PDB file of C-alpha atoms in Angstrom:
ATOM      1  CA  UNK J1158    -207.064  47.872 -45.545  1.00 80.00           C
ATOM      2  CA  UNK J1159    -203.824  47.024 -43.072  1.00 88.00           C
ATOM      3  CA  UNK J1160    -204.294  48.804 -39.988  1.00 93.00           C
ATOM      4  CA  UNK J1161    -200.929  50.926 -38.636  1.00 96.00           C
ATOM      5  CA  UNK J1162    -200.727  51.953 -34.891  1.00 97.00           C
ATOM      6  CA  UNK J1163    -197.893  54.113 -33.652  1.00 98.00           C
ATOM      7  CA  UNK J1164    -196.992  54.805 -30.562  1.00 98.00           C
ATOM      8  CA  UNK J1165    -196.128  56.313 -28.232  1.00 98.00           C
ATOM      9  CA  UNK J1166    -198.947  59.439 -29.555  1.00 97.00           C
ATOM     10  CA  UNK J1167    -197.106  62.118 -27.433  1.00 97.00           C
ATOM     11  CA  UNK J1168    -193.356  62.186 -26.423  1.00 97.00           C
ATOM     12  CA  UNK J1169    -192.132  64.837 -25.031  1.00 97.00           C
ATOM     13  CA  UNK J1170    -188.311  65.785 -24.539  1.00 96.00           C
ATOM     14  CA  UNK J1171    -185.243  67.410 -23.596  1.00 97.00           C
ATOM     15  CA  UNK J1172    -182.680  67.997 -25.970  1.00 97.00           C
ATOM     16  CA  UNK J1173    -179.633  65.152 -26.156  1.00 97.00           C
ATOM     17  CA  UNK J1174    -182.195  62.508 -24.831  1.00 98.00           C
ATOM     18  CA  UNK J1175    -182.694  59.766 -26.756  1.00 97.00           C
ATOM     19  CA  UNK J1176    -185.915  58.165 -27.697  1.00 97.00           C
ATOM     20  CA  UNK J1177    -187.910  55.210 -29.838  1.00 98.00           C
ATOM     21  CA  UNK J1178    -190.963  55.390 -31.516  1.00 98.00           C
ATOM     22  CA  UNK J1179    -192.870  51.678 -32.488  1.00 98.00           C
ATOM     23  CA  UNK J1180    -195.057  51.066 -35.688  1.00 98.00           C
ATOM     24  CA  UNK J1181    -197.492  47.999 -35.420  1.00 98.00           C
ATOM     25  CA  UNK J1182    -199.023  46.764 -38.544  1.00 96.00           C
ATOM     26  CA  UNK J1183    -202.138  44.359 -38.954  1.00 94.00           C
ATOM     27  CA  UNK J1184    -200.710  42.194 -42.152  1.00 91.00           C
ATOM     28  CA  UNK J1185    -197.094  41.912 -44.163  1.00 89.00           C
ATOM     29  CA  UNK J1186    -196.042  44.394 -46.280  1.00 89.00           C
ATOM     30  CA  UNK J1187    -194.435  45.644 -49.251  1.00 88.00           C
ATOM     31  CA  UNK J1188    -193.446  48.922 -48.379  1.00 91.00           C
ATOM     32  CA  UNK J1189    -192.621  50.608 -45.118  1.00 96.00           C
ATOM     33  CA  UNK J1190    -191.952  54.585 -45.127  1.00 96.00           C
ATOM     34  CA  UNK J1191    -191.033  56.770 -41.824  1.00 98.00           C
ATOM     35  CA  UNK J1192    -191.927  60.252 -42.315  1.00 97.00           C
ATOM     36  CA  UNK J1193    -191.315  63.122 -40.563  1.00 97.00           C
ATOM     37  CA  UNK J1194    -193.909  66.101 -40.721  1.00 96.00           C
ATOM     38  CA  UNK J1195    -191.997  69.511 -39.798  1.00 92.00           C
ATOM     39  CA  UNK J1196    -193.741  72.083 -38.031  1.00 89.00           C
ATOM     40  CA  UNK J1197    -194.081  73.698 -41.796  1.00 90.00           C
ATOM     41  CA  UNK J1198    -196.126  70.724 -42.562  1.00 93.00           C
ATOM     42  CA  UNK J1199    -194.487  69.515 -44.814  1.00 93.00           C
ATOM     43  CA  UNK J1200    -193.956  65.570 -45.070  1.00 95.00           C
ATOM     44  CA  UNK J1201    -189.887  64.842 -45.157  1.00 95.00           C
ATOM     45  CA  UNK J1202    -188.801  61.514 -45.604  1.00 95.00           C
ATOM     46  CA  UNK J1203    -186.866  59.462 -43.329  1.00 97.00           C
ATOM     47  CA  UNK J1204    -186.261  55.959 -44.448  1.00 97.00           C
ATOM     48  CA  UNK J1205    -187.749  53.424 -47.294  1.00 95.00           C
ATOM     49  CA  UNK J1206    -187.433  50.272 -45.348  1.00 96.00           C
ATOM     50  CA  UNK J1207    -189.702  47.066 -45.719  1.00 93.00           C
ATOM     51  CA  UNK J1208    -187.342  45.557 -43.848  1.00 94.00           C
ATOM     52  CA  UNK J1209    -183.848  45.335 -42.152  1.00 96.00           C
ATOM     53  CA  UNK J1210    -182.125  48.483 -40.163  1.00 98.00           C
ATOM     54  CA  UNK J1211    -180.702  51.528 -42.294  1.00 97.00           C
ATOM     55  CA  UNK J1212    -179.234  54.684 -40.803  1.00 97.00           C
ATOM     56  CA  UNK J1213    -178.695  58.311 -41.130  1.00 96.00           C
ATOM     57  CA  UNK J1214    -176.397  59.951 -39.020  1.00 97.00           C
ATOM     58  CA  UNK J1215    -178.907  60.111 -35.324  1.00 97.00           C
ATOM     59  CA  UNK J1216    -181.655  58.576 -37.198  1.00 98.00           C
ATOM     60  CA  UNK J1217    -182.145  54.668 -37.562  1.00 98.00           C
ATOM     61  CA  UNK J1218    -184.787  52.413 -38.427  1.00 98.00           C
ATOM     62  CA  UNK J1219    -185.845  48.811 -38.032  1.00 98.00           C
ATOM     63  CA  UNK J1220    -188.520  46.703 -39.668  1.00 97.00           C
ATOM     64  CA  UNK J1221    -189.256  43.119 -38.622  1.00 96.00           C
ATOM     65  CA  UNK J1222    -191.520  42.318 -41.028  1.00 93.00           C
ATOM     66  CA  UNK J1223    -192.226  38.789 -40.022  1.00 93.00           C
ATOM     67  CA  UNK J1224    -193.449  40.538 -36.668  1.00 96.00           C
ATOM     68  CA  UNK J1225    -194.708  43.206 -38.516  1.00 96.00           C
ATOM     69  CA  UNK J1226    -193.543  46.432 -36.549  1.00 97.00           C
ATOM     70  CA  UNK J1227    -190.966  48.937 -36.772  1.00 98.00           C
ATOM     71  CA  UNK J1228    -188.806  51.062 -34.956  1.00 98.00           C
ATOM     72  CA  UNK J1229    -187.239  54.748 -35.260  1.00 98.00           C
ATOM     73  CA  UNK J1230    -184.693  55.484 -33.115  1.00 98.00           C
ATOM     74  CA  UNK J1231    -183.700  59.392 -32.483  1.00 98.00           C
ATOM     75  CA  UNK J1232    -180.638  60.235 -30.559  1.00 97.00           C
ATOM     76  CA  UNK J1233    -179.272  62.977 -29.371  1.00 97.00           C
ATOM     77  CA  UNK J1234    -182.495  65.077 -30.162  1.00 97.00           C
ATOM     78  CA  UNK J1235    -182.289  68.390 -31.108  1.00 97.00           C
ATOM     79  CA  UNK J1236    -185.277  71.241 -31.189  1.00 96.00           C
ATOM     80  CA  UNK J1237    -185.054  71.070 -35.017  1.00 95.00           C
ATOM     81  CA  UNK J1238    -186.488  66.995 -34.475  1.00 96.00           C
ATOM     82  CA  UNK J1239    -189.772  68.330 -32.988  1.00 96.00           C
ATOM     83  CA  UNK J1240    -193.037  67.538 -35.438  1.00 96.00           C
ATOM     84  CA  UNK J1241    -195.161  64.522 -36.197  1.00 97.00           C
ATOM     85  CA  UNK J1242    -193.298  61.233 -37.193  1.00 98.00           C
ATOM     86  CA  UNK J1243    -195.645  59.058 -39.839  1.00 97.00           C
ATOM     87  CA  UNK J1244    -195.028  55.601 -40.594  1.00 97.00           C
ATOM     88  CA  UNK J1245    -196.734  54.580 -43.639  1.00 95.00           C
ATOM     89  CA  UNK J1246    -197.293  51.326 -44.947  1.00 94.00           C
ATOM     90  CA  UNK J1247    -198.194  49.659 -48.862  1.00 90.00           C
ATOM     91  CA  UNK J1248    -199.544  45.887 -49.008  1.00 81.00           C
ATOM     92  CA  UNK J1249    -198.180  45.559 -52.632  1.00 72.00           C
ATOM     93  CA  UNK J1250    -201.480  42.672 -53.334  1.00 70.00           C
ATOM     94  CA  UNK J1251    -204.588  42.732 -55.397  1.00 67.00           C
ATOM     95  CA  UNK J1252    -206.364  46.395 -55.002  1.00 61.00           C
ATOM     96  CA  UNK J1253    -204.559  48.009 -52.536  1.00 64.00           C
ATOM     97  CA  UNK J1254    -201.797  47.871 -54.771  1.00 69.00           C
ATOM     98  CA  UNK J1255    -199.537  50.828 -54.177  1.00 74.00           C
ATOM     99  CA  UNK J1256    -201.596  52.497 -51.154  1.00 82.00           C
ATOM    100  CA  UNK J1257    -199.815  53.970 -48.919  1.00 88.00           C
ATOM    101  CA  UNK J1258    -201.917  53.244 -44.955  1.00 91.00           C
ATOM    102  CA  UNK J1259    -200.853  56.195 -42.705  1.00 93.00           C
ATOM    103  CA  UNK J1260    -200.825  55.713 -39.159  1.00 95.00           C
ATOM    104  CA  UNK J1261    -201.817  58.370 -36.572  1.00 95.00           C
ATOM    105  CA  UNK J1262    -198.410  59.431 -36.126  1.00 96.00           C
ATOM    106  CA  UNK J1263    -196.503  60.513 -32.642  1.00 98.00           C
ATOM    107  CA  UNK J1264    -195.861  64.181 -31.923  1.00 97.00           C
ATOM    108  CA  UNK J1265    -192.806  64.628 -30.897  1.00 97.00           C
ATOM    109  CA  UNK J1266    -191.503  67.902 -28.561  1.00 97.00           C
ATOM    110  CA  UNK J1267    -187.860  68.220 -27.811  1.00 97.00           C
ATOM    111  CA  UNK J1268    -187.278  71.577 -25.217  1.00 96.00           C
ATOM    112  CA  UNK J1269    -183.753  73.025 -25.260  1.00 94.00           C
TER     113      UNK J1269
ATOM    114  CA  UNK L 205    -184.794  67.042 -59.413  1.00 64.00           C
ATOM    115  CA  UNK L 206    -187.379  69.792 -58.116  1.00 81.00           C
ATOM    116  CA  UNK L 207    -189.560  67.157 -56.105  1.00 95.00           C
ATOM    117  CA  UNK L 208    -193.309  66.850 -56.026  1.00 97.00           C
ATOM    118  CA  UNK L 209    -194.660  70.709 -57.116  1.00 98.00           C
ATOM    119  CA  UNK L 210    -198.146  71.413 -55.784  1.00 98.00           C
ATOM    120  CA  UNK L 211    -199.773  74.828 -56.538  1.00 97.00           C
ATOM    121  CA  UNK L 212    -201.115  76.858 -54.923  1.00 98.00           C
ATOM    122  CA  UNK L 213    -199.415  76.562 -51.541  1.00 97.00           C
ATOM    123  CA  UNK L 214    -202.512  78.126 -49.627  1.00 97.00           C
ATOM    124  CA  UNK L 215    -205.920  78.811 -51.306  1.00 97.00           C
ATOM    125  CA  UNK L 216    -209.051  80.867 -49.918  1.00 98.00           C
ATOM    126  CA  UNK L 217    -212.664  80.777 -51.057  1.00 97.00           C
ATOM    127  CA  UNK L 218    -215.399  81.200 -50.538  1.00 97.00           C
ATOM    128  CA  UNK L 219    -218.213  78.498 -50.315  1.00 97.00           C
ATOM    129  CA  UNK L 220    -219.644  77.039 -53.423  1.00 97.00           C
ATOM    130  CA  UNK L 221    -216.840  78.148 -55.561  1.00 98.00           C
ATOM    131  CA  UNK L 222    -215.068  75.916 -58.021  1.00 98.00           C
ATOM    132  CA  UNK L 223    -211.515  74.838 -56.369  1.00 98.00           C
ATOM    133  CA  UNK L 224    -208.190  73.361 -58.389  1.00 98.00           C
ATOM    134  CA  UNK L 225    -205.353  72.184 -57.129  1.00 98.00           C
ATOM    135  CA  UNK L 226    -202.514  71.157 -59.621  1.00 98.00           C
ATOM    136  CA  UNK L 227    -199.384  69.183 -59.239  1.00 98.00           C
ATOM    137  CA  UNK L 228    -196.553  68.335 -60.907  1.00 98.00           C
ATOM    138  CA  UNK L 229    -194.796  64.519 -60.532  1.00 98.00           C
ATOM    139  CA  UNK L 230    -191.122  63.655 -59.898  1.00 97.00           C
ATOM    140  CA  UNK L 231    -189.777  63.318 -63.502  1.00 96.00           C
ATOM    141  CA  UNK L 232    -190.111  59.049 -63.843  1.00 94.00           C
ATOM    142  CA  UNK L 233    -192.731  58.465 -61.562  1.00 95.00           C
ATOM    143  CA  UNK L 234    -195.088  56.791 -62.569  1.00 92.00           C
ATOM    144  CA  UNK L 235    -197.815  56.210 -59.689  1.00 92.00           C
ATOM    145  CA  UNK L 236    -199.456  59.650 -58.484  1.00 95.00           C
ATOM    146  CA  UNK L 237    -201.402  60.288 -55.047  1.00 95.00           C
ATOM    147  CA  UNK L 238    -203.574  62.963 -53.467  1.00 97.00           C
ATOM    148  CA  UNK L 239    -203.742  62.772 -50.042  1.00 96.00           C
ATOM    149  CA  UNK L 240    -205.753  64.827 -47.341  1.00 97.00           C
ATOM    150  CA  UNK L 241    -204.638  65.732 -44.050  1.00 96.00           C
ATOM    151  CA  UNK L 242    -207.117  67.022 -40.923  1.00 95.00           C
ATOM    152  CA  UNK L 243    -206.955  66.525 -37.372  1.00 91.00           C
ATOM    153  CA  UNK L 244    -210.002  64.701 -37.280  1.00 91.00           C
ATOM    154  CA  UNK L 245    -209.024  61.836 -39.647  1.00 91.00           C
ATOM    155  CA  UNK L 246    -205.403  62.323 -40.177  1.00 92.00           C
ATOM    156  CA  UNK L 247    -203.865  61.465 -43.784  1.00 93.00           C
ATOM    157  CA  UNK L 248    -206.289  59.752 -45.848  1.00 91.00           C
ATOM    158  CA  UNK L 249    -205.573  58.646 -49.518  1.00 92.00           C
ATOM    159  CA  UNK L 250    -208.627  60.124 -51.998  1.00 95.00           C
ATOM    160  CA  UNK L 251    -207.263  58.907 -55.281  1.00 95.00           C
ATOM    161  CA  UNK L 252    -204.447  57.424 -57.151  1.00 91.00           C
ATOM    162  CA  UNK L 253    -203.059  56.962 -60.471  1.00 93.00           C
ATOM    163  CA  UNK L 254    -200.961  54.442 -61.978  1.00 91.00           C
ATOM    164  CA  UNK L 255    -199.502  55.407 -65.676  1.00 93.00           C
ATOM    165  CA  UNK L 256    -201.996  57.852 -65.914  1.00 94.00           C
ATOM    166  CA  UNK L 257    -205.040  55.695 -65.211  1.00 93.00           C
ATOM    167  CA  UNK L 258    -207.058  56.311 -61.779  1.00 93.00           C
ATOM    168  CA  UNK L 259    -206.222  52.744 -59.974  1.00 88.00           C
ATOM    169  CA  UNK L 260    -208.638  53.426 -56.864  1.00 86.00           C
ATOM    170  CA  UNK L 261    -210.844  56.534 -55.957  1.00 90.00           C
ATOM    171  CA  UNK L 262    -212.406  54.901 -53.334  1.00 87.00           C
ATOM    172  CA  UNK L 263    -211.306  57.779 -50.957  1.00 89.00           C
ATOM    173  CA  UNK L 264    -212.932  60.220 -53.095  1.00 93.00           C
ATOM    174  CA  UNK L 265    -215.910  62.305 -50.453  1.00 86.00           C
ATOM    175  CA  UNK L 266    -218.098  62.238 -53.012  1.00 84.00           C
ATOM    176  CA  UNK L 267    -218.933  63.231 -56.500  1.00 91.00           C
ATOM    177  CA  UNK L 268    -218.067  66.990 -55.659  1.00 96.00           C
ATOM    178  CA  UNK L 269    -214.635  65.904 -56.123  1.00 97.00           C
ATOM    179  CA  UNK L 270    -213.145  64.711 -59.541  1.00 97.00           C
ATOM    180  CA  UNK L 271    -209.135  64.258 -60.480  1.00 97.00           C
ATOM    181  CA  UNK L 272    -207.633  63.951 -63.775  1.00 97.00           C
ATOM    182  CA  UNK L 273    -204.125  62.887 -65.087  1.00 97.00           C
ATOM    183  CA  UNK L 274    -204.240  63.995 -68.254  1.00 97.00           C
ATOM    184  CA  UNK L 275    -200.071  63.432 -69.066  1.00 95.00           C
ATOM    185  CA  UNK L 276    -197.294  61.633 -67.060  1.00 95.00           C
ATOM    186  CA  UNK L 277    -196.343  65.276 -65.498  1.00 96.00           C
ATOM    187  CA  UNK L 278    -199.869  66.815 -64.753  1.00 97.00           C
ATOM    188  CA  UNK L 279    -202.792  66.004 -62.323  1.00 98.00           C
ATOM    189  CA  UNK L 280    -205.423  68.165 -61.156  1.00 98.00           C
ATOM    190  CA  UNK L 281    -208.092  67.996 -57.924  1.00 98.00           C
ATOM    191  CA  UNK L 282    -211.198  69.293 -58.458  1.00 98.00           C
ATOM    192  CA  UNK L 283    -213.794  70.444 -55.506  1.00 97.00           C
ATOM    193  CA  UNK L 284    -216.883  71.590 -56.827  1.00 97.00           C
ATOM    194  CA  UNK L 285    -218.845  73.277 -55.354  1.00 96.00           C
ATOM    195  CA  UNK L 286    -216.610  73.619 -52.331  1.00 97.00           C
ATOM    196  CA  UNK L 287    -217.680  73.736 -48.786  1.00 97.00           C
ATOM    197  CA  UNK L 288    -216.489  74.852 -45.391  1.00 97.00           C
ATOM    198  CA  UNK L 289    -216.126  70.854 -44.229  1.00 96.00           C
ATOM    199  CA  UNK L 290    -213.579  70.570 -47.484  1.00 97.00           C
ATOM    200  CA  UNK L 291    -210.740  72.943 -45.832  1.00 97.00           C
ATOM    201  CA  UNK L 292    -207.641  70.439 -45.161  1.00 97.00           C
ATOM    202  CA  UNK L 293    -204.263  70.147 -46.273  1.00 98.00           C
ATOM    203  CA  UNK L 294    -204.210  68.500 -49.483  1.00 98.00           C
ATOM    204  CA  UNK L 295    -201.057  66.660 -50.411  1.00 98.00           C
ATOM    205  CA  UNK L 296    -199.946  64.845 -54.071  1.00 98.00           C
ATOM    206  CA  UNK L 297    -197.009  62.530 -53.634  1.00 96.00           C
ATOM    207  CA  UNK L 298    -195.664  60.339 -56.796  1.00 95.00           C
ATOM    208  CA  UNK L 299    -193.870  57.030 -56.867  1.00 92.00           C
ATOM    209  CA  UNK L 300    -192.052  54.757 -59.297  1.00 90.00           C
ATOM    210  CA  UNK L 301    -194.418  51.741 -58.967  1.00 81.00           C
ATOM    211  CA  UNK L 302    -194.558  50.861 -55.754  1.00 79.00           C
ATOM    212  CA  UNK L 303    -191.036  52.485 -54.323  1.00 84.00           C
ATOM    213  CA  UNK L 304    -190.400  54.965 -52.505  1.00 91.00           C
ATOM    214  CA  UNK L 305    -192.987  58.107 -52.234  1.00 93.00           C
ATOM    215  CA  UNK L 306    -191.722  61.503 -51.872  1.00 95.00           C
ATOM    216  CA  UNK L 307    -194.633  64.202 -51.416  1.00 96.00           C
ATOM    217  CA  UNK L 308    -195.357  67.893 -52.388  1.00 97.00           C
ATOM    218  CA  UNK L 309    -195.598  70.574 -49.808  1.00 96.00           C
ATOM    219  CA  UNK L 310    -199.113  70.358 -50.028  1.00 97.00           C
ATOM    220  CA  UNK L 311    -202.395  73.104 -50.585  1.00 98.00           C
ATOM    221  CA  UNK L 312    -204.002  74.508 -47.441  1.00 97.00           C
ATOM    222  CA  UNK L 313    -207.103  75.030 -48.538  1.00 98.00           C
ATOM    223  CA  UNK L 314    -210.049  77.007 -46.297  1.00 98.00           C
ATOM    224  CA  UNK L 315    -213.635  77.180 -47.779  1.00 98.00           C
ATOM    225  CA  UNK L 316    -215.083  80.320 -45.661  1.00 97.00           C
TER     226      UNK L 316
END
Protein backbone atom coordinates (compact mmCIF):
# COMPACT_ATOMS: atom_id res chain seq x y z
CA UNK A 1 0.00 0.00 0.00
CA UNK A 2 1.24 3.94 -0.49
CA UNK A 3 3.06 4.90 2.45
CA UNK A 4 1.96 8.61 4.09
CA UNK A 5 4.43 10.42 6.48
CA UNK A 6 3.41 13.61 8.23
CA UNK A 7 5.26 15.76 9.90
CA UNK A 8 6.12 17.59 11.98
CA UNK A 9 4.59 14.62 14.85
CA UNK A 10 4.39 17.30 17.65
CA UNK A 11 3.83 21.12 17.25
CA UNK A 12 3.28 22.93 19.87
CA UNK A 13 1.87 26.64 20.02
CA UNK A 14 0.77 29.88 21.12
CA UNK A 15 -2.33 31.22 20.06
CA UNK A 16 -2.23 33.78 16.76
CA UNK A 17 1.00 31.91 15.58
CA UNK A 18 0.91 30.52 12.49
CA UNK A 19 2.05 27.14 11.44
CA UNK A 20 2.42 24.30 8.43
CA UNK A 21 2.06 20.84 8.61
CA UNK A 22 3.70 18.54 5.39
CA UNK A 23 2.18 15.18 4.05
CA UNK A 24 4.71 12.96 2.02
CA UNK A 25 3.31 10.19 0.01
CA UNK A 26 5.22 7.10 -1.55
CA UNK A 27 3.15 6.94 -5.10
CA UNK A 28 0.37 9.35 -7.02
CA UNK A 29 -2.88 9.51 -5.95
CA UNK A 30 -6.44 9.76 -6.44
CA UNK A 31 -7.63 11.16 -3.42
CA UNK A 32 -6.08 13.37 -0.79
CA UNK A 33 -8.20 14.14 2.55
CA UNK A 34 -6.88 16.46 5.62
CA UNK A 35 -8.60 15.60 8.70
CA UNK A 36 -8.75 17.02 11.80
CA UNK A 37 -9.36 14.73 14.97
CA UNK A 38 -10.90 17.00 17.91
CA UNK A 39 -10.06 16.28 21.31
CA UNK A 40 -13.74 14.45 21.27
CA UNK A 41 -12.23 12.14 18.81
CA UNK A 42 -14.06 12.62 16.44
CA UNK A 43 -12.60 12.82 12.73
CA UNK A 44 -13.78 16.44 11.10
CA UNK A 45 -12.96 17.09 7.73
CA UNK A 46 -10.85 19.71 6.40
CA UNK A 47 -10.32 19.63 2.71
CA UNK A 48 -10.90 16.97 -0.34
CA UNK A 49 -7.96 17.95 -2.40
CA UNK A 50 -5.94 15.60 -4.84
CA UNK A 51 -4.56 18.46 -5.96
CA UNK A 52 -4.33 22.33 -6.28
CA UNK A 53 -4.82 24.87 -3.09
CA UNK A 54 -8.48 25.39 -1.61
CA UNK A 55 -9.28 27.48 1.44
CA UNK A 56 -11.44 27.99 4.37
CA UNK A 57 -11.33 31.03 6.15
CA UNK A 58 -7.52 30.33 8.39
CA UNK A 59 -7.34 26.99 6.91
CA UNK A 60 -5.62 26.22 3.43
CA UNK A 61 -4.32 23.37 1.71
CA UNK A 62 -1.93 22.42 -1.06
CA UNK A 63 -1.31 19.22 -2.96
CA UNK A 64 1.49 18.84 -5.52
CA UNK A 65 0.72 15.74 -6.68
CA UNK A 66 3.45 15.37 -9.22
CA UNK A 67 5.77 15.76 -6.01
CA UNK A 68 3.47 13.96 -4.12
CA UNK A 69 3.13 15.98 -0.75
CA UNK A 70 0.85 18.33 0.77
CA UNK A 71 0.55 21.14 2.88
CA UNK A 72 -1.98 22.59 5.64
CA UNK A 73 -1.50 25.84 6.57
CA UNK A 74 -3.18 27.17 10.04
CA UNK A 75 -3.12 30.79 10.86
CA UNK A 76 -3.93 32.65 13.44
CA UNK A 77 -4.41 29.49 15.73
CA UNK A 78 -6.81 29.42 18.21
CA UNK A 79 -7.15 26.80 21.39
CA UNK A 80 -10.24 25.37 19.62
CA UNK A 81 -7.37 24.13 16.58
CA UNK A 82 -5.63 21.85 19.14
CA UNK A 83 -6.08 17.82 18.20
CA UNK A 84 -4.52 15.45 15.73
CA UNK A 85 -4.44 16.57 11.98
CA UNK A 86 -4.72 13.23 9.53
CA UNK A 87 -3.92 13.32 6.03
CA UNK A 88 -5.29 10.44 4.28
CA UNK A 89 -4.62 9.24 1.00
CA UNK A 90 -6.68 6.70 -1.86
CA UNK A 91 -4.54 5.25 -4.93
CA UNK A 92 -7.80 4.93 -7.02
CA UNK A 93 -5.83 1.53 -9.08
CA UNK A 94 -6.42 -2.16 -9.15
CA UNK A 95 -7.19 -3.44 -5.34
CA UNK A 96 -6.60 -0.69 -3.33
CA UNK A 97 -9.33 0.85 -5.02
CA UNK A 98 -11.04 3.28 -2.69
CA UNK A 99 -8.65 2.77 0.50
CA UNK A 100 -8.17 5.39 2.30
CA UNK A 101 -3.88 5.14 3.77
CA UNK A 102 -3.83 7.18 7.05
CA UNK A 103 -0.75 8.69 8.07
CA UNK A 104 0.44 9.00 11.71
CA UNK A 105 -0.91 12.32 12.03
CA UNK A 106 0.72 15.57 13.96
CA UNK A 107 -0.65 16.61 17.34
CA UNK A 108 -1.12 19.83 17.44
CA UNK A 109 -1.24 22.14 20.98
CA UNK A 110 -2.08 25.77 20.71
CA UNK A 111 -1.77 27.54 24.60
CA UNK A 112 -3.74 30.77 25.04
CA UNK B 1 -28.14 15.10 6.00
CA UNK B 2 -27.47 13.42 9.56
CA UNK B 3 -23.83 12.19 8.58
CA UNK B 4 -22.28 8.82 9.21
CA UNK B 5 -24.50 7.30 12.49
CA UNK B 6 -22.51 4.74 14.47
CA UNK B 7 -24.15 3.10 17.55
CA UNK B 8 -23.32 2.65 20.32
CA UNK B 9 -21.05 5.61 21.04
CA UNK B 10 -19.14 3.69 23.93
CA UNK B 11 -19.60 -0.08 24.64
CA UNK B 12 -18.34 -2.23 27.76
CA UNK B 13 -17.93 -5.99 28.06
CA UNK B 14 -16.73 -8.22 29.28
CA UNK B 15 -14.28 -10.79 27.65
CA UNK B 16 -15.60 -13.47 25.43
CA UNK B 17 -18.84 -11.79 24.87
CA UNK B 18 -20.41 -11.32 21.48
CA UNK B 19 -19.83 -7.45 20.38
CA UNK B 20 -21.95 -5.37 17.47
CA UNK B 21 -21.39 -2.32 16.28
CA UNK B 22 -23.93 -0.85 13.69
CA UNK B 23 -23.81 2.06 11.38
CA UNK B 24 -25.77 3.88 9.28
CA UNK B 25 -24.30 5.46 5.66
CA UNK B 26 -24.69 9.02 4.30
CA UNK B 27 -27.92 8.69 2.21
CA UNK B 28 -26.07 8.06 -1.62
CA UNK B 29 -23.02 6.63 -0.58
CA UNK B 30 -22.21 4.00 -1.92
CA UNK B 31 -18.64 2.73 -0.61
CA UNK B 32 -18.70 1.91 3.30
CA UNK B 33 -15.53 1.63 5.73
CA UNK B 34 -14.73 0.45 9.24
CA UNK B 35 -11.82 1.74 10.51
CA UNK B 36 -9.89 1.15 13.90
CA UNK B 37 -8.05 3.60 15.79
CA UNK B 38 -5.25 2.73 18.79
CA UNK B 39 -2.21 4.37 19.77
CA UNK B 40 -0.19 1.57 18.91
CA UNK B 41 -1.10 1.33 15.19
CA UNK B 42 -3.05 4.40 14.55
CA UNK B 43 -6.11 4.23 11.96
CA UNK B 44 -6.11 1.08 10.17
CA UNK B 45 -8.80 0.13 7.52
CA UNK B 46 -10.42 -3.62 8.52
CA UNK B 47 -12.98 -3.83 5.78
CA UNK B 48 -14.80 -2.14 3.05
CA UNK B 49 -17.75 -2.31 0.96
CA UNK B 50 -18.53 -1.16 -2.37
CA UNK B 51 -22.49 -1.37 -3.38
CA UNK B 52 -22.95 -3.62 -0.74
CA UNK B 53 -20.28 -6.17 -1.64
CA UNK B 54 -17.08 -6.51 0.78
CA UNK B 55 -14.24 -5.14 -1.82
CA UNK B 56 -11.19 -5.98 0.62
CA UNK B 57 -11.14 -7.46 4.25
CA UNK B 58 -7.69 -7.83 4.25
CA UNK B 59 -7.52 -5.71 7.51
CA UNK B 60 -9.81 -7.98 9.16
CA UNK B 61 -7.60 -9.46 12.78
CA UNK B 62 -8.86 -12.53 12.18
CA UNK B 63 -11.84 -14.72 11.83
CA UNK B 64 -13.24 -13.42 15.28
CA UNK B 65 -14.32 -10.56 13.33
CA UNK B 66 -17.05 -10.71 10.53
CA UNK B 67 -19.03 -7.50 8.81
CA UNK B 68 -22.08 -7.55 6.83
CA UNK B 69 -23.89 -4.98 4.54
CA UNK B 70 -26.93 -6.38 4.24
CA UNK B 71 -28.80 -2.97 2.44
CA UNK B 72 -27.32 0.31 1.02
CA UNK B 73 -28.11 1.99 4.65
CA UNK B 74 -26.98 -0.82 7.14
CA UNK B 75 -23.59 -2.47 8.11
CA UNK B 76 -22.73 -4.26 11.10
CA UNK B 77 -19.09 -5.31 12.91
CA UNK B 78 -19.03 -8.29 14.56
CA UNK B 79 -16.26 -9.34 17.39
CA UNK B 80 -16.77 -12.65 18.58
CA UNK B 81 -15.67 -13.72 21.13
CA UNK B 82 -14.19 -10.41 22.15
CA UNK B 83 -11.00 -9.86 23.96
CA UNK B 84 -9.20 -7.30 26.05
CA UNK B 85 -6.51 -6.65 22.92
CA UNK B 86 -9.92 -5.74 20.74
CA UNK B 87 -10.71 -2.37 22.84
CA UNK B 88 -10.09 0.61 20.19
CA UNK B 89 -12.06 3.18 18.68
CA UNK B 90 -13.89 1.80 15.90
CA UNK B 91 -14.90 4.18 13.16
CA UNK B 92 -17.40 3.56 9.80
CA UNK B 93 -17.00 6.30 7.25
CA UNK B 94 -19.01 6.08 3.71
CA UNK B 95 -18.15 7.53 0.34
CA UNK B 96 -19.69 8.05 -3.08
CA UNK B 97 -17.16 5.92 -5.05
CA UNK B 98 -14.10 7.12 -4.48
CA UNK B 99 -14.96 10.98 -3.28
CA UNK B 100 -14.89 12.43 -0.50
CA UNK B 101 -15.23 10.34 2.99
CA UNK B 102 -16.98 11.79 5.83
CA UNK B 103 -16.84 9.46 9.08
CA UNK B 104 -19.11 8.55 12.10
CA UNK B 105 -18.20 9.54 15.58
CA UNK B 106 -17.02 6.26 16.12
CA UNK B 107 -17.59 3.17 19.08
CA UNK B 108 -15.14 3.11 21.99
CA UNK B 109 -15.17 -0.14 22.72
CA UNK B 110 -13.24 -1.77 26.08
CA UNK B 111 -13.24 -5.63 26.46
CA UNK B 112 -12.49 -5.91 30.43
Amino acid sequence: GIQVEQSPPDLILQEGANSTLRCNFSDSVNNLQWFHQNPWGQLINLFYIPSGTKQNGRLSATTVATERYSLLYISSSQTTDSGVYFCAVESGRGSTLGRLYFGRGTQLTVWP
Amino acid sequence: DAGVIQSPRHEVTEMGQEVTLRCKPISGHNSLFWYRQTMMRGLELLIYFNNNVPIDDSGMPEDRFSAKMPNASFSTLKIQPSEPRDSAVYFCASSRGQLEAFFGQGTRLTVV
